[in-house]
Amino acid sequence: MRNTELLPATVAGSCCAPPMRKTLGAKDAESMAAALKALSDPTRLRLLSIVAAAAGQEACVCDLTGPVGLSQPTVSHHLKILMDAGYLTRTKRGTWAYYALVPGALDRVSQLLATV
Amino acid sequence: MRNTELLPATVAGSCCAPPMRKTLGAKDAESMAAALKALSDPTRLRLLSIVAAAAGQEACVCDLTGPVGLSQPTVSHHLKILMDAGYLTRTKRGTWAYYALVPGALDRVSQLLATV
DNA sequence: GTCTTATATTGACAAACGTCGATGTACCGG
DNA sequence: CCGGTACATCGACGTTTGTCAATATAAGAC
């Protein structure tokens, strides 16, 4: 073991040494990983993309099963994951369920990534 | 799929309107999901964070096993995943292997997210 | 009421994942 | 040479994931 002092957050008075930043805590890493895991599937990314591209930024399930080429239960499953992760909202009108983007949700994750 | 032609034109537009933007292709979604999957694990996020916070933005495995509290093979496994995904580089000096951040790799993914 | 349509839920399955212990490989000091 | 250290790889394990067919629910249409 090399035993360098990695963990102290700040080193006073060093001018040329690169700054030692605070590292990600276990709890923060857990929630951030959960947010990214919901996005780490090609089908879910495409679903988000289709919803984002739709007029009014909302789409019903019947408009999504075709483009992604998967069964309706599978698409509903992915939509639920995206909803639980806070990327989509669901609005039921009549027989149809309309999924819409949560404004700023993707941007928030995008900015989170820059803080790692 | 809904039978749109049986509905009045004004109502049909509310559900099955054509997409206004270009949606994510299958191949793009696949590679983007792979980039995100490498980041969707709390241990890997912490490893990246520790390397980023280290002086000189590099750290050897012996400096990483302690903070994340996992076995050395497991840490090596995660580091390999981060390397294969293009987030880390490995430089062997003597007996030690130094992992360093690939500059801009995280920012690139961060910006990719904004395009979904 | 019944029938049809749109969506959610369940159950099952194979594949992928995270983790560990054991082992292999490479390097350095005696 | 031999021993020890740092790291990678292998094999096995329980868990999670993505997918589908079957079923359930809910809301019009008739």
PDB file of C-alpha atoms (C1' of nucleotides) in Angstrom:
ATOM      1  CA  MET A   1       0.000   0.000   0.000  1.00  0.00           C
ATOM      2  CA  ARG A   2       1.368   3.355  -0.995  1.00  0.00           C
ATOM      3  CA  ASN A   3      -0.272   5.203   1.855  1.00  0.00           C
ATOM      4  CA  THR A   4      -0.641   8.604   0.273  1.00  0.00           C
ATOM      5  CA  GLU A   5      -2.979  10.991   2.032  1.00  0.00           C
ATOM      6  CA  LEU A   6      -5.798  10.983  -0.465  1.00  0.00           C
ATOM      7  CA  LEU A   7      -8.734  11.576   1.759  1.00  0.00           C
ATOM      8  CA  PRO A   8      -8.181  14.954   3.453  1.00  0.00           C
ATOM      9  CA  ALA A   9     -10.372  17.313   1.522  1.00  0.00           C
ATOM     10  CA  THR A  10      -8.246  20.428   1.534  1.00  0.00           C
ATOM     11  CA  VAL A  11      -4.542  21.108   1.627  1.00  0.00           C
ATOM     12  CA  ALA A  12      -3.770  24.578   2.901  1.00  0.00           C
ATOM     13  CA  GLY A  13      -1.393  26.806   1.054  1.00  0.00           C
ATOM     14  CA  SER A  14      -0.398  24.682  -1.915  1.00  0.00           C
ATOM     15  CA  CYS A  15      -0.223  26.877  -4.979  1.00  0.00           C
ATOM     16  CA  CYS A  16       0.848  24.526  -7.741  1.00  0.00           C
ATOM     17  CA  ALA A  17      -0.660  21.244  -6.660  1.00  0.00           C
ATOM     18  CA  PRO A  18      -3.955  20.362  -8.301  1.00  0.00           C
ATOM     19  CA  PRO A  19      -6.879  20.906  -5.933  1.00  0.00           C
ATOM     20  CA  MET A  20      -8.130  17.865  -4.057  1.00  0.00           C
ATOM     21  CA  ARG A  21     -11.861  17.891  -4.423  1.00  0.00           C
ATOM     22  CA  LYS A  22     -14.431  16.297  -2.214  1.00  0.00           C
ATOM     23  CA  THR A  23     -15.223  12.774  -3.335  1.00  0.00           C
ATOM     24  CA  LEU A  24     -18.682  11.330  -3.852  1.00  0.00           C
ATOM     25  CA  GLY A  25     -20.293   9.919  -0.722  1.00  0.00           C
ATOM     26  CA  ALA A  26     -21.775   6.446  -0.689  1.00  0.00           C
ATOM     27  CA  LYS A  27     -25.336   7.739  -0.471  1.00  0.00           C
ATOM     28  CA  ASP A  28     -24.913  10.311  -3.238  1.00  0.00           C
ATOM     29  CA  ALA A  29     -23.283   7.721  -5.468  1.00  0.00           C
ATOM     30  CA  GLU A  30     -26.219   5.395  -4.869  1.00  0.00           C
ATOM     31  CA  SER A  31     -28.901   7.860  -5.908  1.00  0.00           C
ATOM     32  CA  MET A  32     -26.875   9.141  -8.830  1.00  0.00           C
ATOM     33  CA  ALA A  33     -26.311   5.599 -10.055  1.00  0.00           C
ATOM     34  CA  ALA A  34     -30.043   4.952  -9.831  1.00  0.00           C
ATOM     35  CA  ALA A  35     -30.762   8.020 -11.965  1.00  0.00           C
ATOM     36  CA  LEU A  36     -28.255   6.862 -14.562  1.00  0.00           C
ATOM     37  CA  LYS A  37     -29.372   3.240 -14.508  1.00  0.00           C
ATOM     38  CA  ALA A  38     -32.831   4.271 -15.638  1.00  0.00           C
ATOM     39  CA  LEU A  39     -31.190   5.850 -18.680  1.00  0.00           C
ATOM     40  CA  SER A  40     -28.725   3.067 -19.410  1.00  0.00           C
ATOM     41  CA  ASP A  41     -30.971   1.088 -21.714  1.00  0.00           C
ATOM     42  CA  PRO A  42     -31.288   1.706 -25.450  1.00  0.00           C
ATOM     43  CA  THR A  43     -35.044   1.147 -25.469  1.00  0.00           C
ATOM     44  CA  ARG A  44     -35.634   3.653 -22.684  1.00  0.00           C
ATOM     45  CA  LEU A  45     -33.446   6.229 -24.388  1.00  0.00           C
ATOM     46  CA  ARG A  46     -35.425   5.823 -27.563  1.00  0.00           C
ATOM     47  CA  LEU A  47     -38.705   6.121 -25.681  1.00  0.00           C
ATOM     48  CA  LEU A  48     -37.540   9.379 -24.132  1.00  0.00           C
ATOM     49  CA  SER A  49     -36.402  10.571 -27.530  1.00  0.00           C
ATOM     50  CA  ILE A  50     -39.724   9.787 -29.176  1.00  0.00           C
ATOM     51  CA  VAL A  51     -41.679  11.498 -26.432  1.00  0.00           C
ATOM     52  CA  ALA A  52     -39.395  14.521 -26.640  1.00  0.00           C
ATOM     53  CA  ALA A  53     -39.839  14.685 -30.401  1.00  0.00           C
ATOM     54  CA  ALA A  54     -43.614  14.328 -30.319  1.00  0.00           C
ATOM     55  CA  ALA A  55     -45.850  17.316 -30.782  1.00  0.00           C
ATOM     56  CA  GLY A  56     -46.710  18.653 -27.338  1.00  0.00           C
ATOM     57  CA  GLN A  57     -43.904  16.488 -25.960  1.00  0.00           C
ATOM     58  CA  GLU A  58     -46.291  13.733 -25.038  1.00  0.00           C
ATOM     59  CA  ALA A  59     -47.172  10.376 -26.537  1.00  0.00           C
ATOM     60  CA  CYS A  60     -49.399   7.442 -25.739  1.00  0.00           C
ATOM     61  CA  VAL A  61     -48.225   3.841 -25.529  1.00  0.00           C
ATOM     62  CA  CYS A  62     -49.750   2.936 -28.863  1.00  0.00           C
ATOM     63  CA  ASP A  63     -47.406   5.437 -30.522  1.00  0.00           C
ATOM     64  CA  LEU A  64     -44.355   3.929 -28.848  1.00  0.00           C
ATOM     65  CA  THR A  65     -44.633   0.170 -29.318  1.00  0.00           C
ATOM     66  CA  GLY A  66     -44.251   0.432 -33.072  1.00  0.00           C
ATOM     67  CA  PRO A  67     -41.045   2.473 -33.294  1.00  0.00           C
ATOM     68  CA  VAL A  68     -39.140   0.476 -30.658  1.00  0.00           C
ATOM     69  CA  GLY A  69     -40.334  -2.874 -31.992  1.00  0.00           C
ATOM     70  CA  LEU A  70     -41.133  -4.460 -28.654  1.00  0.00           C
ATOM     71  CA  SER A  71     -44.264  -5.883 -27.094  1.00  0.00           C
ATOM     72  CA  GLN A  72     -46.733  -3.620 -25.333  1.00  0.00           C
ATOM     73  CA  PRO A  73     -46.047  -5.045 -21.842  1.00  0.00           C
ATOM     74  CA  THR A  74     -42.335  -4.464 -22.313  1.00  0.00           C
ATOM     75  CA  VAL A  75     -42.888  -0.872 -23.361  1.00  0.00           C
ATOM     76  CA  SER A  76     -45.175  -0.282 -20.387  1.00  0.00           C
ATOM     77  CA  HIS A  77     -42.481  -1.785 -18.174  1.00  0.00           C
ATOM     78  CA  HIS A  78     -39.847   0.628 -19.462  1.00  0.00           C
ATOM     79  CA  LEU A  79     -42.210   3.576 -19.172  1.00  0.00           C
ATOM     80  CA  LYS A  80     -42.828   2.717 -15.540  1.00  0.00           C
ATOM     81  CA  ILE A  81     -39.087   2.678 -14.858  1.00  0.00           C
ATOM     82  CA  LEU A  82     -38.714   6.085 -16.492  1.00  0.00           C
ATOM     83  CA  MET A  83     -41.636   7.373 -14.455  1.00  0.00           C
ATOM     84  CA  ASP A  84     -40.290   6.050 -11.157  1.00  0.00           C
ATOM     85  CA  ALA A  85     -36.954   7.663 -11.945  1.00  0.00           C
ATOM     86  CA  GLY A  86     -38.679  10.997 -12.483  1.00  0.00           C
ATOM     87  CA  TYR A  87     -38.153  11.420 -16.209  1.00  0.00           C
ATOM     88  CA  LEU A  88     -41.749  10.999 -17.351  1.00  0.00           C
ATOM     89  CA  THR A  89     -45.238  11.797 -16.140  1.00  0.00           C
ATOM     90  CA  ARG A  90     -48.346   9.857 -16.947  1.00  0.00           C
ATOM     91  CA  THR A  91     -51.740  11.410 -17.720  1.00  0.00           C
ATOM     92  CA  LYS A  92     -54.707   9.238 -18.460  1.00  0.00           C
ATOM     93  CA  ARG A  93     -57.273  10.695 -20.825  1.00  0.00           C
ATOM     94  CA  GLY A  94     -60.031   8.321 -21.735  1.00  0.00           C
ATOM     95  CA  THR A  95     -58.602   4.966 -22.643  1.00  0.00           C
ATOM     96  CA  TRP A  96     -55.164   6.307 -23.434  1.00  0.00           C
ATOM     97  CA  ALA A  97     -52.215   7.024 -21.200  1.00  0.00           C
ATOM     98  CA  TYR A  98     -50.128   9.979 -22.266  1.00  0.00           C
ATOM     99  CA  TYR A  99     -46.508  10.097 -21.223  1.00  0.00           C
ATOM    100  CA  ALA A 100     -44.736  13.443 -21.133  1.00  0.00           C
ATOM    101  CA  LEU A 101     -41.226  14.609 -20.293  1.00  0.00           C
ATOM    102  CA  VAL A 102     -40.594  16.089 -16.878  1.00  0.00           C
ATOM    103  CA  PRO A 103     -39.069  19.483 -17.723  1.00  0.00           C
ATOM    104  CA  GLY A 104     -35.446  19.787 -16.697  1.00  0.00           C
ATOM    105  CA  ALA A 105     -35.110  16.223 -15.446  1.00  0.00           C
ATOM    106  CA  LEU A 106     -32.572  15.255 -18.089  1.00  0.00           C
ATOM    107  CA  ASP A 107     -30.689  18.525 -17.727  1.00  0.00           C
ATOM    108  CA  ARG A 108     -30.396  17.932 -13.994  1.00  0.00           C
ATOM    109  CA  VAL A 109     -28.720  14.575 -14.555  1.00  0.00           C
ATOM    110  CA  SER A 110     -26.559  16.087 -17.248  1.00  0.00           C
ATOM    111  CA  GLN A 111     -25.269  18.670 -14.805  1.00  0.00           C
ATOM    112  CA  LEU A 112     -24.851  16.079 -12.065  1.00  0.00           C
ATOM    113  CA  LEU A 113     -22.432  14.234 -14.307  1.00  0.00           C
ATOM    114  CA  ALA A 114     -20.190  17.263 -14.480  1.00  0.00           C
ATOM    115  CA  THR A 115     -19.772  17.196 -10.706  1.00  0.00           C
ATOM    116  CA  VAL A 116     -18.297  13.709 -10.507  1.00  0.00           C
TER     117      VAL A 116
ATOM    118  CA  MET B   1     -52.643   1.048 -32.753  1.00  0.00           C
ATOM    119  CA  ARG B   2     -55.470   3.489 -32.840  1.00  0.00           C
ATOM    120  CA  ASN B   3     -57.502   3.931 -35.947  1.00  0.00           C
ATOM    121  CA  THR B   4     -56.768   7.570 -36.604  1.00  0.00           C
ATOM    122  CA  GLU B   5     -58.616   8.026 -39.868  1.00  0.00           C
ATOM    123  CA  LEU B   6     -61.941   7.370 -38.188  1.00  0.00           C
ATOM    124  CA  LEU B   7     -61.489  10.347 -35.935  1.00  0.00           C
ATOM    125  CA  PRO B   8     -62.004  14.042 -36.681  1.00  0.00           C
ATOM    126  CA  ALA B   9     -58.796  15.650 -37.840  1.00  0.00           C
ATOM    127  CA  THR B  10     -58.565  17.985 -34.865  1.00  0.00           C
ATOM    128  CA  VAL B  11     -58.738  15.132 -32.389  1.00  0.00           C
ATOM    129  CA  ALA B  12     -56.418  12.881 -34.352  1.00  0.00           C
ATOM    130  CA  GLY B  13     -53.640  15.417 -34.010  1.00  0.00           C
ATOM    131  CA  SER B  14     -53.674  15.190 -30.244  1.00  0.00           C
ATOM    132  CA  CYS B  15     -52.557  11.588 -30.038  1.00  0.00           C
ATOM    133  CA  CYS B  16     -50.825  10.331 -33.129  1.00  0.00           C
ATOM    134  CA  ALA B  17     -49.172  13.490 -34.314  1.00  0.00           C
ATOM    135  CA  PRO B  18     -45.975  12.913 -36.293  1.00  0.00           C
ATOM    136  CA  PRO B  19     -42.723  13.586 -34.454  1.00  0.00           C
ATOM    137  CA  MET B  20     -41.364  17.071 -34.930  1.00  0.00           C
ATOM    138  CA  ARG B  21     -37.720  16.302 -34.197  1.00  0.00           C
ATOM    139  CA  LYS B  22     -35.481  13.503 -35.346  1.00  0.00           C
ATOM    140  CA  THR B  23     -35.581  10.665 -32.851  1.00  0.00           C
ATOM    141  CA  LEU B  24     -32.681   8.597 -31.598  1.00  0.00           C
ATOM    142  CA  GLY B  25     -31.715   5.795 -33.965  1.00  0.00           C
ATOM    143  CA  ALA B  26     -31.314   2.245 -32.723  1.00  0.00           C
ATOM    144  CA  LYS B  27     -27.562   2.287 -33.157  1.00  0.00           C
ATOM    145  CA  ASP B  28     -27.077   5.640 -31.446  1.00  0.00           C
ATOM    146  CA  ALA B  29     -29.287   4.560 -28.583  1.00  0.00           C
ATOM    147  CA  GLU B  30     -27.235   1.405 -28.173  1.00  0.00           C
ATOM    148  CA  SER B  31     -23.882   3.158 -27.893  1.00  0.00           C
ATOM    149  CA  MET B  32     -25.286   5.893 -25.691  1.00  0.00           C
ATOM    150  CA  ALA B  33     -26.823   3.318 -23.363  1.00  0.00           C
ATOM    151  CA  ALA B  34     -23.474   1.555 -23.152  1.00  0.00           C
ATOM    152  CA  ALA B  35     -21.770   4.790 -22.159  1.00  0.00           C
ATOM    153  CA  LEU B  36     -24.365   5.381 -19.461  1.00  0.00           C
ATOM    154  CA  LYS B  37     -24.393   1.800 -18.210  1.00  0.00           C
ATOM    155  CA  ALA B  38     -20.719   2.057 -17.336  1.00  0.00           C
ATOM    156  CA  LEU B  39     -21.642   4.990 -15.099  1.00  0.00           C
ATOM    157  CA  SER B  40     -24.782   3.486 -13.593  1.00  0.00           C
ATOM    158  CA  ASP B  41     -23.091   1.804 -10.666  1.00  0.00           C
ATOM    159  CA  PRO B  42     -22.384   3.535  -7.338  1.00  0.00           C
ATOM    160  CA  THR B  43     -18.979   1.919  -6.945  1.00  0.00           C
ATOM    161  CA  ARG B  44     -17.833   3.048 -10.384  1.00  0.00           C
ATOM    162  CA  LEU B  45     -19.056   6.582  -9.762  1.00  0.00           C
ATOM    163  CA  ARG B  46     -17.099   6.683  -6.531  1.00  0.00           C
ATOM    164  CA  LEU B  47     -14.005   5.332  -8.251  1.00  0.00           C
ATOM    165  CA  LEU B  48     -14.226   8.063 -10.870  1.00  0.00           C
ATOM    166  CA  SER B  49     -14.767  10.620  -8.146  1.00  0.00           C
ATOM    167  CA  ILE B  50     -11.740   9.486  -6.166  1.00  0.00           C
ATOM    168  CA  VAL B  51      -9.522   9.498  -9.228  1.00  0.00           C
ATOM    169  CA  ALA B  52     -10.796  12.952 -10.162  1.00  0.00           C
ATOM    170  CA  ALA B  53     -10.094  14.246  -6.670  1.00  0.00           C
ATOM    171  CA  ALA B  54      -6.620  12.749  -6.447  1.00  0.00           C
ATOM    172  CA  ALA B  55      -3.550  14.891  -6.904  1.00  0.00           C
ATOM    173  CA  GLY B  56      -2.542  14.687 -10.552  1.00  0.00           C
ATOM    174  CA  GLN B  57      -5.936  13.092 -11.261  1.00  0.00           C
ATOM    175  CA  GLU B  58      -4.505   9.614 -11.073  1.00  0.00           C
ATOM    176  CA  ALA B  59      -4.595   6.842  -8.485  1.00  0.00           C
ATOM    177  CA  CYS B  60      -3.408   3.261  -8.186  1.00  0.00           C
ATOM    178  CA  VAL B  61      -5.642   0.355  -7.234  1.00  0.00           C
ATOM    179  CA  CYS B  62      -4.268   0.172  -3.711  1.00  0.00           C
ATOM    180  CA  ASP B  63      -5.595   3.677  -3.104  1.00  0.00           C
ATOM    181  CA  LEU B  64      -9.064   2.732  -4.293  1.00  0.00           C
ATOM    182  CA  THR B  65      -9.892  -0.549  -2.582  1.00  0.00           C
ATOM    183  CA  GLY B  66      -9.961   1.041   0.869  1.00  0.00           C
ATOM    184  CA  PRO B  67     -12.398   3.919   0.220  1.00  0.00           C
ATOM    185  CA  VAL B  68     -14.959   1.825  -1.655  1.00  0.00           C
ATOM    186  CA  GLY B  69     -14.734  -1.091   0.779  1.00  0.00           C
ATOM    187  CA  LEU B  70     -14.647  -3.852  -1.804  1.00  0.00           C
ATOM    188  CA  SER B  71     -12.180  -6.577  -2.653  1.00  0.00           C
ATOM    189  CA  GLN B  72      -9.253  -5.901  -4.957  1.00  0.00           C
ATOM    190  CA  PRO B  73     -10.561  -8.153  -7.763  1.00  0.00           C
ATOM    191  CA  THR B  74     -13.884  -6.367  -7.684  1.00  0.00           C
ATOM    192  CA  VAL B  75     -12.232  -2.958  -7.890  1.00  0.00           C
ATOM    193  CA  SER B  76     -10.064  -4.131 -10.779  1.00  0.00           C
ATOM    194  CA  HIS B  77     -13.200  -5.391 -12.472  1.00  0.00           C
ATOM    195  CA  HIS B  78     -14.913  -2.015 -12.198  1.00  0.00           C
ATOM    196  CA  LEU B  79     -11.802  -0.188 -13.353  1.00  0.00           C
ATOM    197  CA  LYS B  80     -11.686  -2.359 -16.449  1.00  0.00           C
ATOM    198  CA  ILE B  81     -15.295  -1.496 -17.241  1.00  0.00           C
ATOM    199  CA  LEU B  82     -14.543   2.216 -16.877  1.00  0.00           C
ATOM    200  CA  MET B  83     -11.484   1.799 -19.104  1.00  0.00           C
ATOM    201  CA  ASP B  84     -13.362  -0.090 -21.800  1.00  0.00           C
ATOM    202  CA  ALA B  85     -16.014   2.627 -21.778  1.00  0.00           C
ATOM    203  CA  GLY B  86     -13.346   5.269 -22.306  1.00  0.00           C
ATOM    204  CA  TYR B  87     -13.496   7.052 -18.978  1.00  0.00           C
ATOM    205  CA  LEU B  88     -10.129   5.969 -17.594  1.00  0.00           C
ATOM    206  CA  THR B  89      -6.642   5.232 -18.846  1.00  0.00           C
ATOM    207  CA  ARG B  90      -4.199   2.839 -17.282  1.00  0.00           C
ATOM    208  CA  THR B  91      -0.467   3.476 -16.950  1.00  0.00           C
ATOM    209  CA  LYS B  92       1.779   0.886 -15.378  1.00  0.00           C
ATOM    210  CA  ARG B  93       4.789   2.233 -13.525  1.00  0.00           C
ATOM    211  CA  GLY B  94       6.768  -0.417 -11.738  1.00  0.00           C
ATOM    212  CA  THR B  95       4.475  -2.674  -9.828  1.00  0.00           C
ATOM    213  CA  TRP B  96       1.642  -0.148  -9.673  1.00  0.00           C
ATOM    214  CA  ALA B  97      -1.087   0.595 -12.166  1.00  0.00           C
ATOM    215  CA  TYR B  98      -2.168   4.209 -12.245  1.00  0.00           C
ATOM    216  CA  TYR B  99      -5.648   5.040 -13.436  1.00  0.00           C
ATOM    217  CA  ALA B 100      -6.335   8.534 -14.732  1.00  0.00           C
ATOM    218  CA  LEU B 101      -9.383  10.349 -16.077  1.00  0.00           C
ATOM    219  CA  VAL B 102      -9.753  10.711 -19.830  1.00  0.00           C
ATOM    220  CA  PRO B 103     -10.146  14.482 -20.250  1.00  0.00           C
ATOM    221  CA  GLY B 104     -13.572  15.473 -21.485  1.00  0.00           C
ATOM    222  CA  ALA B 105     -15.020  11.989 -21.467  1.00  0.00           C
ATOM    223  CA  LEU B 106     -17.585  12.775 -18.799  1.00  0.00           C
ATOM    224  CA  ASP B 107     -18.425  16.122 -20.347  1.00  0.00           C
ATOM    225  CA  ARG B 108     -19.072  14.444 -23.650  1.00  0.00           C
ATOM    226  CA  VAL B 109     -21.643  12.137 -22.082  1.00  0.00           C
ATOM    227  CA  SER B 110     -23.115  15.034 -20.177  1.00  0.00           C
ATOM    228  CA  GLN B 111     -23.696  16.895 -23.424  1.00  0.00           C
ATOM    229  CA  LEU B 112     -25.019  13.792 -25.146  1.00  0.00           C
ATOM    230  CA  LEU B 113     -27.758  13.619 -22.542  1.00  0.00           C
ATOM    231  CA  ALA B 114     -28.979  17.061 -23.509  1.00  0.00           C
ATOM    232  CA  THR B 115     -29.580  15.887 -27.074  1.00  0.00           C
ATOM    233  CA  VAL B 116     -32.032  13.122 -26.179  1.00  0.00           C
TER     234      VAL B 116
ATOM    235  C1'  DG C   1     -75.656  -5.523 -20.010  1.00  0.00           C
ATOM    236  C1'  DT C   2     -71.678  -7.403 -23.855  1.00  0.00           C
ATOM    237  C1'  DC C   3     -67.853  -6.528 -26.793  1.00  0.00           C
ATOM    238  C1'  DT C   4     -63.751  -4.293 -28.127  1.00  0.00           C
ATOM    239  C1'  DT C   5     -59.725  -1.453 -27.320  1.00  0.00           C
ATOM    240  C1'  DA C   6     -55.746   0.544 -24.538  1.00  0.00           C
ATOM    241  C1'  DT C   7     -52.931  -0.162 -20.865  1.00  0.00           C
ATOM    242  C1'  DA C   8     -51.124  -2.333 -16.538  1.00  0.00           C
ATOM    243  C1'  DT C   9     -49.793  -6.386 -14.010  1.00  0.00           C
ATOM    244  C1'  DT C  10     -48.258 -11.057 -13.307  1.00  0.00           C
ATOM    245  C1'  DG C  11     -45.258 -15.101 -13.897  1.00  0.00           C
ATOM    246  C1'  DA C  12     -41.657 -17.240 -16.079  1.00  0.00           C
ATOM    247  C1'  DC C  13     -37.387 -17.456 -18.404  1.00  0.00           C
ATOM    248  C1'  DA C  14     -32.538 -16.637 -20.107  1.00  0.00           C
ATOM    249  C1'  DA C  15     -28.999 -13.371 -19.971  1.00  0.00           C
ATOM    250  C1'  DA C  16     -26.256 -10.047 -17.728  1.00  0.00           C
ATOM    251  C1'  DC C  17     -24.405  -8.137 -13.479  1.00  0.00           C
ATOM    252  C1'  DG C  18     -21.727  -7.500  -9.000  1.00  0.00           C
ATOM    253  C1'  DT C  19     -19.201  -9.840  -5.801  1.00  0.00           C
ATOM    254  C1'  DC C  20     -15.886 -12.930  -3.844  1.00  0.00           C
ATOM    255  C1'  DG C  21     -12.039 -16.474  -3.228  1.00  0.00           C
ATOM    256  C1'  DA C  22      -8.503 -18.712  -5.654  1.00  0.00           C
ATOM    257  C1'  DT C  23      -5.123 -18.482  -8.933  1.00  0.00           C
ATOM    258  C1'  DG C  24      -2.051 -16.391 -12.418  1.00  0.00           C
ATOM    259  C1'  DT C  25       1.257 -12.760 -13.931  1.00  0.00           C
ATOM    260  C1'  DA C  26       4.592  -9.301 -13.605  1.00  0.00           C
ATOM    261  C1'  DC C  27       7.814  -6.681 -11.007  1.00  0.00           C
ATOM    262  C1'  DC C  28      11.199  -5.640  -7.425  1.00  0.00           C
ATOM    263  C1'  DG C  29      14.551  -6.680  -3.448  1.00  0.00           C
ATOM    264  C1'  DG C  30      17.180  -9.862  -1.110  1.00  0.00           C
TER     265       DG C  30
ATOM    266  C1'  DC D   1      17.638 -18.068  -7.321  1.00  0.00           C
ATOM    267  C1'  DC D   2      13.553 -17.043  -3.829  1.00  0.00           C
ATOM    268  C1'  DG D   3      10.045 -14.324  -1.453  1.00  0.00           C
ATOM    269  C1'  DG D   4       6.825 -10.631  -1.392  1.00  0.00           C
ATOM    270  C1'  DT D   5       3.954  -7.113  -3.424  1.00  0.00           C
ATOM    271  C1'  DA D   6       0.512  -5.101  -6.876  1.00  0.00           C
ATOM    272  C1'  DC D   7      -2.592  -6.190  -9.987  1.00  0.00           C
ATOM    273  C1'  DA D   8      -5.291  -9.074 -13.456  1.00  0.00           C
ATOM    274  C1'  DT D   9      -7.919 -13.077 -14.553  1.00  0.00           C
ATOM    275  C1'  DC D  10     -10.731 -17.081 -13.657  1.00  0.00           C
ATOM    276  C1'  DG D  11     -14.733 -19.699 -11.738  1.00  0.00           C
ATOM    277  C1'  DA D  12     -18.598 -19.732  -9.130  1.00  0.00           C
ATOM    278  C1'  DC D  13     -22.443 -17.754  -6.671  1.00  0.00           C
ATOM    279  C1'  DG D  14     -26.751 -15.166  -5.899  1.00  0.00           C
ATOM    280  C1'  DT D  15     -29.203 -11.124  -7.679  1.00  0.00           C
ATOM    281  C1'  DT D  16     -30.987  -8.193 -11.041  1.00  0.00           C
ATOM    282  C1'  DT D  17     -32.506  -7.219 -15.703  1.00  0.00           C
ATOM    283  C1'  DG D  18     -35.107  -7.322 -20.183  1.00  0.00           C
ATOM    284  C1'  DT D  19     -38.379  -9.803 -22.547  1.00  0.00           C
ATOM    285  C1'  DC D  20     -42.599 -12.190 -23.614  1.00  0.00           C
ATOM    286  C1'  DA D  21     -47.265 -14.645 -23.203  1.00  0.00           C
ATOM    287  C1'  DA D  22     -51.120 -14.699 -20.390  1.00  0.00           C
ATOM    288  C1'  DT D  23     -54.146 -12.310 -17.639  1.00  0.00           C
ATOM    289  C1'  DA D  24     -56.300  -8.347 -15.311  1.00  0.00           C
ATOM    290  C1'  DT D  25     -58.233  -3.700 -15.314  1.00  0.00           C
ATOM    291  C1'  DA D  26     -60.527   0.132 -17.127  1.00  0.00           C
ATOM    292  C1'  DA D  27     -62.933   2.849 -20.352  1.00  0.00           C
ATOM    293  C1'  DG D  28     -65.711   3.637 -24.516  1.00  0.00           C
ATOM    294  C1'  DA D  29     -69.028   1.645 -28.150  1.00  0.00           C
ATOM    295  C1'  DC D  30     -73.013  -0.876 -29.029  1.00  0.00           C
TER     296       DC D  30
END
